[in-house]
Amino acid sequence: MTALKSEFLAVTTEAIPGRETVSALGLVKGSTVRAKHLGSDIIASLRNLVGGEVREYNQLLAAAREQAYDRMLANARELGADAIVGVRMQTSTIQQAASEVVFYGTAVKLK
């Protein structure tokens, strides 16, 4: 866990139990767009023949989620936030071979 993640509260709830929100600093977000790799596509196609988890895509999307989340935290840090509330994640397909992952929430100052 990076230092930035360990010192930051990021929750899906609208408030942090036991903590008072002093002010909302605004929307923060982080996103990334990732494209599939030809080599991974070949291996994934072979896995589709026998079934099971497609680890190559799982790793690709896990890295994309991590990067988007880190970018949201960095955006909140730039605003001087203590935490992020109302965190949500969304994915979308840009084209057949590329997907976007977005994390967003409200940066807040805590008492």
XYZ file of N, CA, C and O in Angstrom:
444
model
N 0.846 -1.171 0.000
C 0.000 0.000 0.000
C 0.894 1.239 0.000
O 1.804 1.348 0.800
N 0.619 2.172 -0.885
C 1.431 3.375 -0.945
C 1.097 4.298 0.220
O 0.051 4.181 0.847
N 1.988 5.217 0.497
C 1.761 6.165 1.587
C 0.495 6.973 1.345
O -0.259 7.245 2.269
N 0.250 7.363 0.103
C -0.933 8.153 -0.211
C -2.197 7.390 0.140
O -3.122 7.928 0.726
N -2.250 6.102 -0.172
C -3.432 5.303 0.129
C -3.607 5.104 1.620
O -4.717 5.117 2.126
N -2.518 4.901 2.351
C -2.627 4.610 3.775
C -3.077 5.824 4.579
O -3.643 5.670 5.648
N -2.837 7.040 4.107
C -3.221 8.226 4.868
C -4.556 8.812 4.407
O -4.994 9.821 4.920
N -5.212 8.162 3.492
C -6.428 8.700 2.919
C -7.615 7.802 3.214
O -7.532 6.586 3.084
N -8.729 8.408 3.592
C -9.988 7.684 3.717
C -10.758 7.887 2.425
O -10.970 9.017 1.992
N -11.165 6.805 1.816
C -11.995 6.865 0.620
C -13.121 5.858 0.827
O -12.858 4.656 0.923
N -14.349 6.353 0.938
C -15.479 5.491 1.274
C -16.621 5.669 0.278
O -16.746 6.712 -0.365
N -17.458 4.651 0.184
C -18.606 4.725 -0.716
C -19.802 5.404 -0.053
O -20.742 5.799 -0.735
N -19.760 5.557 1.256
C -20.855 6.207 1.974
C -20.781 7.723 1.805
O -19.755 8.274 1.393
N -21.856 8.404 2.184
C -21.907 9.862 2.031
C -21.255 10.601 3.197
O -21.094 11.819 3.144
N -20.912 9.866 4.240
C -20.240 10.446 5.402
C -19.325 9.382 5.993
O -19.460 8.200 5.687
N -18.427 9.821 6.856
C -17.521 8.897 7.522
C -17.968 8.799 8.981
O -17.917 9.803 9.714
N -18.432 7.635 9.406
C -18.917 7.479 10.781
C -17.862 7.908 11.803
O -16.694 7.551 11.697
N -18.293 8.722 12.745
C -17.388 9.171 13.793
C -16.516 10.356 13.415
O -15.722 10.819 14.221
N -16.639 10.819 12.201
C -15.846 11.977 11.745
C -16.785 13.057 11.239
O -17.790 12.773 10.582
N -16.469 14.306 11.549
C -17.290 15.421 11.101
C -16.677 16.038 9.841
O -15.485 16.337 9.804
N -17.514 16.217 8.827
C -17.070 16.867 7.596
C -17.174 18.376 7.783
O -18.238 18.898 8.118
N -16.079 19.069 7.576
C -16.034 20.521 7.726
C -16.456 21.200 6.426
O -17.222 22.158 6.432
N -15.956 20.690 5.299
C -16.330 21.282 4.006
C -16.133 20.278 2.885
O -15.299 19.379 2.971
N -16.928 20.475 1.855
C -16.781 19.690 0.630
C -15.937 20.514 -0.326
O -16.226 21.690 -0.576
N -14.885 19.910 -0.855
C -13.969 20.625 -1.736
C -14.294 20.467 -3.211
O -13.765 21.179 -4.039
N -15.152 19.509 -3.512
C -15.557 19.322 -4.900
C -15.318 17.917 -5.412
O -14.781 17.048 -4.714
N -15.707 17.720 -6.641
C -15.578 16.433 -7.315
C -14.121 16.128 -7.603
O -13.377 16.997 -8.057
N -13.732 14.904 -7.331
C -12.404 14.421 -7.723
C -12.600 13.164 -8.549
O -13.567 12.425 -8.358
N -11.696 12.971 -9.489
C -11.836 11.800 -10.355
C -10.469 11.339 -10.821
O -9.494 12.071 -10.778
N -10.455 10.112 -11.259
C -9.261 9.538 -11.862
C -9.714 8.543 -12.904
O -10.676 7.802 -12.687
N -9.070 8.547 -14.041
C -9.473 7.626 -15.096
C -8.260 7.134 -15.875
O -7.185 7.722 -15.820
N -8.482 6.049 -16.567
C -7.480 5.517 -17.478
C -8.206 4.753 -18.577
O -9.306 4.250 -18.363
N -7.597 4.700 -19.731
C -8.118 3.912 -20.852
C -7.057 2.876 -21.181
O -5.891 3.211 -21.351
N -7.474 1.641 -21.238
C -6.540 0.554 -21.538
C -7.022 -0.211 -22.760
O -8.215 -0.454 -22.925
N -6.074 -0.600 -23.588
C -6.366 -1.392 -24.781
C -5.833 -2.800 -24.587
O -4.824 -3.007 -23.900
N -6.497 -3.748 -25.192
C -6.042 -5.130 -25.131
C -4.764 -5.285 -25.951
O -4.513 -4.529 -26.881
N -3.960 -6.261 -25.596
C -2.708 -6.565 -26.261
C -2.918 -7.782 -27.157
O -3.582 -8.737 -26.768
N -2.364 -7.763 -28.354
C -2.542 -8.859 -29.305
C -2.140 -10.204 -28.708
O -2.855 -11.193 -28.843
N -1.021 -10.241 -28.000
C -0.574 -11.490 -27.375
C -1.581 -11.999 -26.356
O -1.884 -13.193 -26.299
N -2.117 -11.083 -25.556
C -3.132 -11.465 -24.571
C -4.390 -11.959 -25.252
O -5.048 -12.882 -24.774
N -4.743 -11.331 -26.366
C -5.934 -11.758 -27.108
C -5.799 -13.193 -27.606
O -6.761 -13.966 -27.558
N -4.632 -13.543 -28.071
C -4.412 -14.909 -28.570
C -4.562 -15.913 -27.430
O -5.267 -16.910 -27.550
N -3.915 -15.622 -26.301
C -4.005 -16.518 -25.150
C -5.442 -16.581 -24.634
O -5.958 -17.650 -24.318
N -6.112 -15.423 -24.573
C -7.503 -15.386 -24.103
C -8.404 -16.190 -25.028
O -9.317 -16.891 -24.564
N -8.179 -16.120 -26.317
C -8.981 -16.896 -27.271
C -8.816 -18.388 -27.028
O -9.787 -19.148 -27.091
N -7.590 -18.805 -26.736
C -7.350 -20.212 -26.430
C -8.048 -20.610 -25.128
O -8.632 -21.683 -25.040
N -8.027 -19.732 -24.138
C -8.715 -20.025 -22.875
C -10.228 -20.134 -23.092
O -10.899 -20.909 -22.405
N -10.762 -19.342 -24.004
C -12.197 -19.396 -24.268
C -12.615 -20.763 -24.800
O -13.763 -21.173 -24.618
N -11.704 -21.454 -25.440
C -12.022 -22.785 -25.960
C -12.235 -23.798 -24.842
O -13.070 -24.690 -24.956
N -11.473 -23.671 -23.749
C -11.568 -24.637 -22.658
C -12.315 -24.103 -21.441
O -12.620 -24.844 -20.524
N -12.592 -22.801 -21.422
C -13.312 -22.208 -20.302
C -12.382 -21.791 -19.177
O -11.199 -22.064 -19.188
N -12.949 -21.131 -18.194
C -12.182 -20.695 -17.036
C -11.887 -19.203 -17.073
O -12.268 -18.489 -17.989
N -11.195 -18.779 -16.033
C -10.855 -17.367 -15.881
C -9.847 -16.940 -16.943
O -8.883 -17.652 -17.217
N -10.067 -15.780 -17.509
C -9.129 -15.220 -18.490
C -8.208 -14.277 -17.711
O -8.478 -13.094 -17.562
N -7.123 -14.850 -17.197
C -6.221 -14.112 -16.308
C -5.610 -12.881 -16.968
O -5.372 -11.874 -16.309
N -5.339 -12.963 -18.258
C -4.701 -11.841 -18.952
C -5.597 -10.599 -18.903
O -5.120 -9.493 -18.649
N -6.887 -10.763 -19.123
C -7.816 -9.622 -19.058
C -8.041 -9.191 -17.618
O -8.180 -8.003 -17.325
N -8.080 -10.149 -16.713
C -8.243 -9.837 -15.301
C -7.102 -8.948 -14.827
O -7.317 -7.946 -14.137
N -5.869 -9.283 -15.196
C -4.706 -8.484 -14.817
C -4.752 -7.094 -15.448
O -4.418 -6.099 -14.804
N -5.173 -7.033 -16.698
C -5.277 -5.747 -17.398
C -6.265 -4.828 -16.693
O -5.972 -3.664 -16.422
N -7.435 -5.360 -16.357
C -8.453 -4.535 -15.712
C -8.092 -4.202 -14.274
O -8.389 -3.108 -13.793
N -7.432 -5.114 -13.572
C -6.989 -4.828 -12.204
C -5.992 -3.668 -12.203
O -6.076 -2.763 -11.362
N -5.072 -3.662 -13.142
C -4.095 -2.567 -13.249
C -4.785 -1.261 -13.614
O -4.431 -0.201 -13.096
N -5.784 -1.324 -14.472
C -6.521 -0.122 -14.856
C -7.281 0.446 -13.662
O -7.279 1.665 -13.432
N -7.940 -0.423 -12.875
C -8.661 0.046 -11.682
C -7.703 0.696 -10.699
O -7.988 1.764 -10.141
N -6.558 0.072 -10.483
C -5.566 0.602 -9.542
C -5.069 1.978 -9.984
O -4.954 2.903 -9.178
N -4.787 2.125 -11.267
C -4.290 3.409 -11.773
C -5.359 4.499 -11.670
O -5.067 5.621 -11.256
N -6.585 4.177 -12.029
C -7.661 5.165 -11.948
C -7.893 5.590 -10.497
O -8.079 6.774 -10.202
N -7.877 4.625 -9.574
C -8.066 4.919 -8.155
C -6.932 5.816 -7.645
O -7.175 6.814 -6.959
N -5.695 5.489 -7.994
C -4.543 6.305 -7.593
C -4.664 7.729 -8.119
O -4.318 8.688 -7.422
N -5.144 7.883 -9.330
C -5.303 9.220 -9.915
C -6.380 10.018 -9.185
O -6.257 11.233 -9.011
N -7.450 9.339 -8.739
C -8.480 10.030 -7.961
C -7.890 10.510 -6.639
O -8.123 11.651 -6.230
N -7.123 9.650 -5.965
C -6.487 10.048 -4.709
C -5.552 11.232 -4.914
O -5.531 12.166 -4.100
N -4.783 11.217 -5.980
C -3.867 12.324 -6.274
C -4.632 13.617 -6.515
O -4.219 14.691 -6.060
N -5.764 13.526 -7.199
C -6.606 14.700 -7.461
C -7.115 15.284 -6.138
O -7.103 16.503 -5.927
N -7.524 14.407 -5.213
C -8.002 14.857 -3.903
C -6.873 15.496 -3.103
O -7.065 16.513 -2.435
N -5.695 14.906 -3.173
C -4.538 15.459 -2.462
C -4.217 16.868 -2.976
O -3.892 17.761 -2.201
N -4.322 17.087 -4.278
C -4.073 18.415 -4.860
C -5.020 19.464 -4.288
O -4.662 20.629 -4.174
N -6.235 19.045 -3.931
C -7.218 19.964 -3.356
C -7.038 20.137 -1.850
O -7.726 20.932 -1.229
N -6.141 19.367 -1.251
C -5.929 19.440 0.186
C -6.957 18.660 0.986
O -7.195 18.960 2.159
N -7.557 17.664 0.394
C -8.599 16.880 1.058
C -8.020 15.942 2.104
O -6.869 15.517 2.019
N -8.863 15.619 3.081
C -8.542 14.613 4.086
C -9.163 13.267 3.742
O -8.709 12.232 4.224
N -10.219 13.300 2.934
C -10.943 12.071 2.606
C -11.770 12.280 1.342
O -11.919 13.409 0.858
N -12.291 11.175 0.842
C -13.207 11.210 -0.298
C -14.437 10.404 0.104
O -14.316 9.261 0.559
N -15.608 10.998 -0.046
C -16.863 10.301 0.248
C -17.636 10.080 -1.042
O -17.386 10.741 -2.053
N -18.564 9.141 -0.988
C -19.395 8.863 -2.153
C -18.613 8.296 -3.326
O -18.958 8.544 -4.482
N -17.581 7.516 -3.055
C -16.728 6.987 -4.125
C -17.511 5.993 -4.982
O -18.219 5.125 -4.483
N -17.375 6.147 -6.286
C -18.007 5.259 -7.254
C -16.984 4.894 -8.321
O -16.039 5.633 -8.573
N -17.206 3.746 -8.951
C -16.371 3.315 -10.062
C -17.279 3.019 -11.241
O -18.372 2.483 -11.075
N -16.820 3.377 -12.414
C -17.586 3.118 -13.631
C -16.636 2.657 -14.721
O -15.495 3.121 -14.800
N -17.100 1.740 -15.536
C -16.315 1.306 -16.688
C -17.152 1.500 -17.937
O -18.383 1.481 -17.890
N -16.471 1.700 -19.033
C -17.166 1.807 -20.313
C -16.240 1.323 -21.418
O -15.027 1.342 -21.276
N -16.840 0.886 -22.485
C -16.085 0.436 -23.641
C -15.940 1.605 -24.597
O -16.929 2.209 -25.011
N -14.702 1.930 -24.942
C -14.433 3.014 -25.877
C -14.583 2.500 -27.307
O -15.189 3.119 -28.143
N -13.992 1.366 -27.538
C -14.113 0.652 -28.807
C -13.975 -0.819 -28.480
O -13.778 -1.181 -27.321
N -14.050 -1.673 -29.439
C -14.029 -3.104 -29.166
C -12.810 -3.549 -28.367
O -12.887 -4.431 -27.534
N -11.682 -2.909 -28.565
C -10.442 -3.357 -27.932
C -9.966 -2.454 -26.795
O -8.874 -2.628 -26.283
N -10.771 -1.472 -26.363
C -10.321 -0.556 -25.322
C -11.448 -0.227 -24.355
O -12.597 -0.067 -24.753
N -11.080 -0.132 -23.070
C -12.047 0.195 -22.024
C -11.521 1.332 -21.168
O -10.317 1.486 -20.985
N -12.453 2.101 -20.618
C -12.111 3.172 -19.693
C -12.594 2.772 -18.301
O -13.678 2.217 -18.156
N -11.787 3.068 -17.300
C -12.162 2.881 -15.903
C -12.090 4.255 -15.247
O -11.087 4.960 -15.392
N -13.154 4.640 -14.525
C -13.220 5.938 -13.864
C -13.619 5.742 -12.404
O -14.570 5.006 -12.119
N -12.887 6.363 -11.496
C -13.280 6.470 -10.094
C -13.606 7.932 -9.844
O -12.915 8.823 -10.339
N -14.651 8.198 -9.035
C -14.976 9.571 -8.694
C -15.653 9.630 -7.335
O -16.179 8.634 -6.833
N -15.598 10.795 -6.722
C -16.213 11.015 -5.425
C -16.098 12.472 -5.052
O -15.664 13.295 -5.862
N -16.472 12.792 -3.818
C -16.415 14.149 -3.333
C -15.278 14.282 -2.322
O -15.252 13.571 -1.307
N -14.345 15.173 -2.597
C -13.237 15.436 -1.690
C -13.750 16.286 -0.539
O -14.500 17.244 -0.745
N -13.354 15.928 0.685
C -13.826 16.653 1.862
C -12.681 16.932 2.832
O -11.668 16.239 2.838
N -12.880 17.957 3.655
C -12.011 18.251 4.788
C -12.720 17.746 6.020
O -13.924 17.915 6.167
N -11.964 17.103 6.903
C -12.529 16.567 8.141
C -12.077 17.384 9.340
O -11.007 17.993 9.323
N -12.901 17.377 10.374
C -12.561 18.071 11.619
C -11.609 17.217 12.417
O -11.662 16.023 12.418
